[in-house]
Amino acid sequence: MALNSKFKAAKFSRVERSMNIFLLIFLTVLLLETTLCTILRYVYMAKTSLTEAWYLPAEPESTVKKAIEDFFAFIVLFNYIIPISLYVTVELQKFFGSMFFGWDVLMFDDGTNNRAMANTSDLNEELGQIQYLFTDKTGTLTENDMQFRQCSVNGTKYGETGGMLCKLPESPDSDAQPELISALTPELEEFFRVLVLCHTVRVDRHEIAKNGPAIDLARPMKVVPVEEDLDTVDALSGFEYDYQASSPDEKAFVEACRRYGVVYHGVRDDLHEVTFKNRPERYQQLQLLEFDATRKCMSVIVKNVDTGELYLLCKGAEMAVLKNTVSGPHDETLQAVNDYAMLGLRTLVIAQRKLSVDEFEKFDAALSEARRALDDRDGKLDAVFYSVEQNLQVLGATAVEDRLQDRVPETIEALTEAGIKVWVLTGDKEETAVNISYSAGHFKPGVKELRLTQVHNSVEAAERLTRHRRTIQEGASEGVDAAKFAFVVDGPSLAVAVTNHSDLFLSVCQMCQTVLCCRMSPLQKAQVVRLIKTSEEKPVTAAIGDGANDCSMIQEAHVGLGIMGKEGRQAVRCSDYAFGKFHFLMRALLVHGHYYYIRIATLVQYFFYKNIAFITAQVYFAFFSAFSAQTVFDSFYLLCYNITFTSLPILIYGWFEQHIPQEKLIEKPELYKQIRKNAYLSPREFIKWNLLGLWHSIVFFVGVYLISSDASISESGQMFGTWSLGAMLITACVITVNLKLALETYYWTAVTHFSMWFITFGGFFLFVLLYAGVVWPSFITAVLDAYWVYFRFFGELSTWLTLILMIVTALIPDFIIRARRDTLSMLPQTDNRVHSKSHESSNNASFSEHTPLNHANPVVPIKFSTLNETSEF
């Protein structure tokens, strides 16, 4: 597993990259504005009329030092165009927003009592940008609950009927009934011996078995009971044992053997104890050759302590085991494997080799030497393993069923409609994987399969790929959709194609709607993800899996998704987001991903917009102040604009906005296409938002300039001064940019209303009136330029009329955009949904963000329990 793992690289979302680009653009604008004003200052100062003004002090001689000082003075004046608080707000929005992922009660897995997990908050919005989904099969699309169904032994097929082993009719269409097997033949005993000993299963005995009977394996069919009762029979049959295994297949094999009378009792005194129809046998495990993705098999060397015979017991994929066999029903076993694969069953080939003492000693010495090697230890171990796993006698094959999870076809169908290409990457046999793809809805009925399998040279790979591409192109010219083609490739063929014909292979894959990769190693899975990830299109990829063999793929993808399955928690720990079932992926992407992206994209655009609307007036004012670097805004307004006056509503928007009801997002997955490829942060959207900001700043400055320059408008006949001008500008700007956000909001909650109307607007007027109406001590502020300014111009009727006209005029384009968007997209009008039902206790304060607050079915919160309690709804 270590050889098939990779280091986890840092991941960044598309939104973060766009933010950085926007920031560079605004830094460039800041430098241009500053440079322009610095140059114009010296051009303006060179005018004779200005230098002769008696009321102005003489300007110092122009020097490079003075020019640099003026340059930095303008930088200080205009630097508020850079939204420094944006990054803090984004982190708050992402961190608390990620909590809603775990609070979603519709993603709670009752079977495992696990809620969804967000292991990171940096990639929330990437869930709304997925274009390719790479998924494992076993444990991800399926339950990973293995059930032994059939086997082939010495060319004869057997199946399980009612928990009993039966011989199946030779013809599947025959009306003959299965024949019950009452006694095990030598061939069956050899077969089941491999299954019952070639594993790493641990036996957990219940108390009744531990303290009840004691099996005397030295005397056949003899049980030494503590007391005579039914516990004696139960203990000997092994049904009181609880088998624990790292592999679900091994557990299924041992449990099936127990049902057929071959019971594994565990290890005692370093000996593995087994009973064949109550006949005890002891085996000593001498070596364990663990499974790895390269060999695709597992072996053990055991010694029968009663007879002294040595055996190599082996099980693995047919492509790895059958090529090393020299005896046994080779062709019949291969045919059985293919038949089982067509039924969608997982298959393994069973084989053994009888070893002499000399052979074992040579192997044992070579293995010990390889394990002590300091250089290329893994390569030397593989060579020793290969040397002993030769000259095998094939015994037969097994067939295990792994059922699909609930709602898998529905989920894949929804993701396909959302424009997401789903690829299945699995280590299973080709026929098994294809069958499951049809069952899961990955392959549609009538699809044309294009195969690149069993290819071992570059020439053949190029010919097949070229032929497949021509077939797709001809189909496209005849109007055949890409969804009608499915591409199937296996691991060995993939290695040849990617090494020699990477571009051709990639083009064929991208021309097909669905791709199935079988017989894949963990590193090959990651290689496929990297191939698509680094292609010219640069799509956003996601990978989902449940086991340690999926970790490389999960880490390679832009977004890693883990399934809390039965193969440990390594995939969950390596993932960015994790949940219990595959069908939760539909909500994770179509609902959470959609909302996350819309919220963060609007938040980013809004921050740049509101700073343009605010500080650009300072640039305009420079033309009326002889480029003297005089500020039009009091320092209090500059300090509070981003921190207080405009920060809370957009943060609440980033947590709660639902521009489309979640039910509609599930019903119409195609809505997901509207936000892909970073649509809401495209150059067009960026220009649109900032043009609106410029328009608002022009309306504010022109309106305030006109009213302040005409003394007849004022009842007192006095003209407004600089600080009155700045006070009117900040008032119009704060009201307008918050109303602009209100126009962008579709989901109004009690929190949204409170933050907008009471906290922001109420707090703004309270702050400015306190600041302008109190003579503050010198240790708080050294100047009182804004004293009584608000009381003066708020007392003028013309001020209120001008404010209303400016705000309405500024928002006319925004009203038009909102009306056009709602009409063309047929989005629901603003739904003033207020959460009116209070929770009964503070323990139930957590709720799902995606349930409308006045929904007919009120939110039922999750009560998170202590470790000794059970979570309840």
mmCIF file with all atom_site columns, C-alpha atoms in Angstrom, residues 23 41 65 182 196 220 231 257 361 458 487 493 549 670 831 839 861:
data_model
loop_
_atom_site.group_PDB
_atom_site.id
_atom_site.type_symbol
_atom_site.label_atom_id
_atom_site.label_alt_id
_atom_site.label_comp_id
_atom_site.label_asym_id
_atom_site.label_entity_id
_atom_site.label_seq_id
_atom_site.pdbx_PDB_ins_code
_atom_site.Cartn_x
_atom_site.Cartn_y
_atom_site.Cartn_z
_atom_site.occupancy
_atom_site.B_iso_or_equiv
_atom_site.pdbx_formal_charge
_atom_site.auth_seq_id
_atom_site.auth_comp_id
_atom_site.auth_asym_id
_atom_site.auth_atom_id
_atom_site.pdbx_PDB_model_num
ATOM 1  C CA . LEU A 1 23  ? -6.534  41.625  -6.392  1.00 0.00 ? 23  LEU A CA 1
ATOM 2  C CA . ARG A 1 41  ? -0.503  67.444  -9.216  1.00 0.00 ? 41  ARG A CA 1
ATOM 3  C CA . LYS A 1 65  ? 11.937  63.014  -2.617  1.00 0.00 ? 65  LYS A CA 1
ATOM 4  C CA . SER A 1 182 ? -23.957 -34.100 2.367   1.00 0.00 ? 182 SER A CA 1
ATOM 5  C CA . VAL A 1 196 ? -10.346 -21.501 5.573   1.00 0.00 ? 196 VAL A CA 1
ATOM 6  C CA . PRO A 1 220 ? -11.721 -36.706 16.856  1.00 0.00 ? 220 PRO A CA 1
ATOM 7  C CA . ASP A 1 231 ? -23.918 -24.763 24.004  1.00 0.00 ? 231 ASP A CA 1
ATOM 8  C CA . CYS A 1 257 ? -17.005 -22.606 5.057   1.00 0.00 ? 257 CYS A CA 1
ATOM 9  C CA . GLU A 1 361 ? 13.953  -24.250 3.281   1.00 0.00 ? 361 GLU A CA 1
ATOM 10 C CA . SER A 1 458 ? 2.188   0.052   -28.544 1.00 0.00 ? 458 SER A CA 1
ATOM 11 C CA . PHE A 1 487 ? -15.026 3.272   -23.246 1.00 0.00 ? 487 PHE A CA 1
ATOM 12 C CA . SER A 1 493 ? -3.648  -1.682  -21.637 1.00 0.00 ? 493 SER A CA 1
ATOM 13 C CA . ASN A 1 549 ? -6.423  1.765   -2.166  1.00 0.00 ? 549 ASN A CA 1
ATOM 14 C CA . GLU A 1 670 ? -29.211 20.674  -15.145 1.00 0.00 ? 670 GLU A CA 1
ATOM 15 C CA . ASP A 1 831 ? -39.561 34.517  -0.580  1.00 0.00 ? 831 ASP A CA 1
ATOM 16 C CA . HIS A 1 839 ? -36.415 25.635  19.691  1.00 0.00 ? 839 HIS A CA 1
ATOM 17 C CA . PRO A 1 861 ? -32.202 19.440  14.567  1.00 0.00 ? 861 PRO A CA 1
#
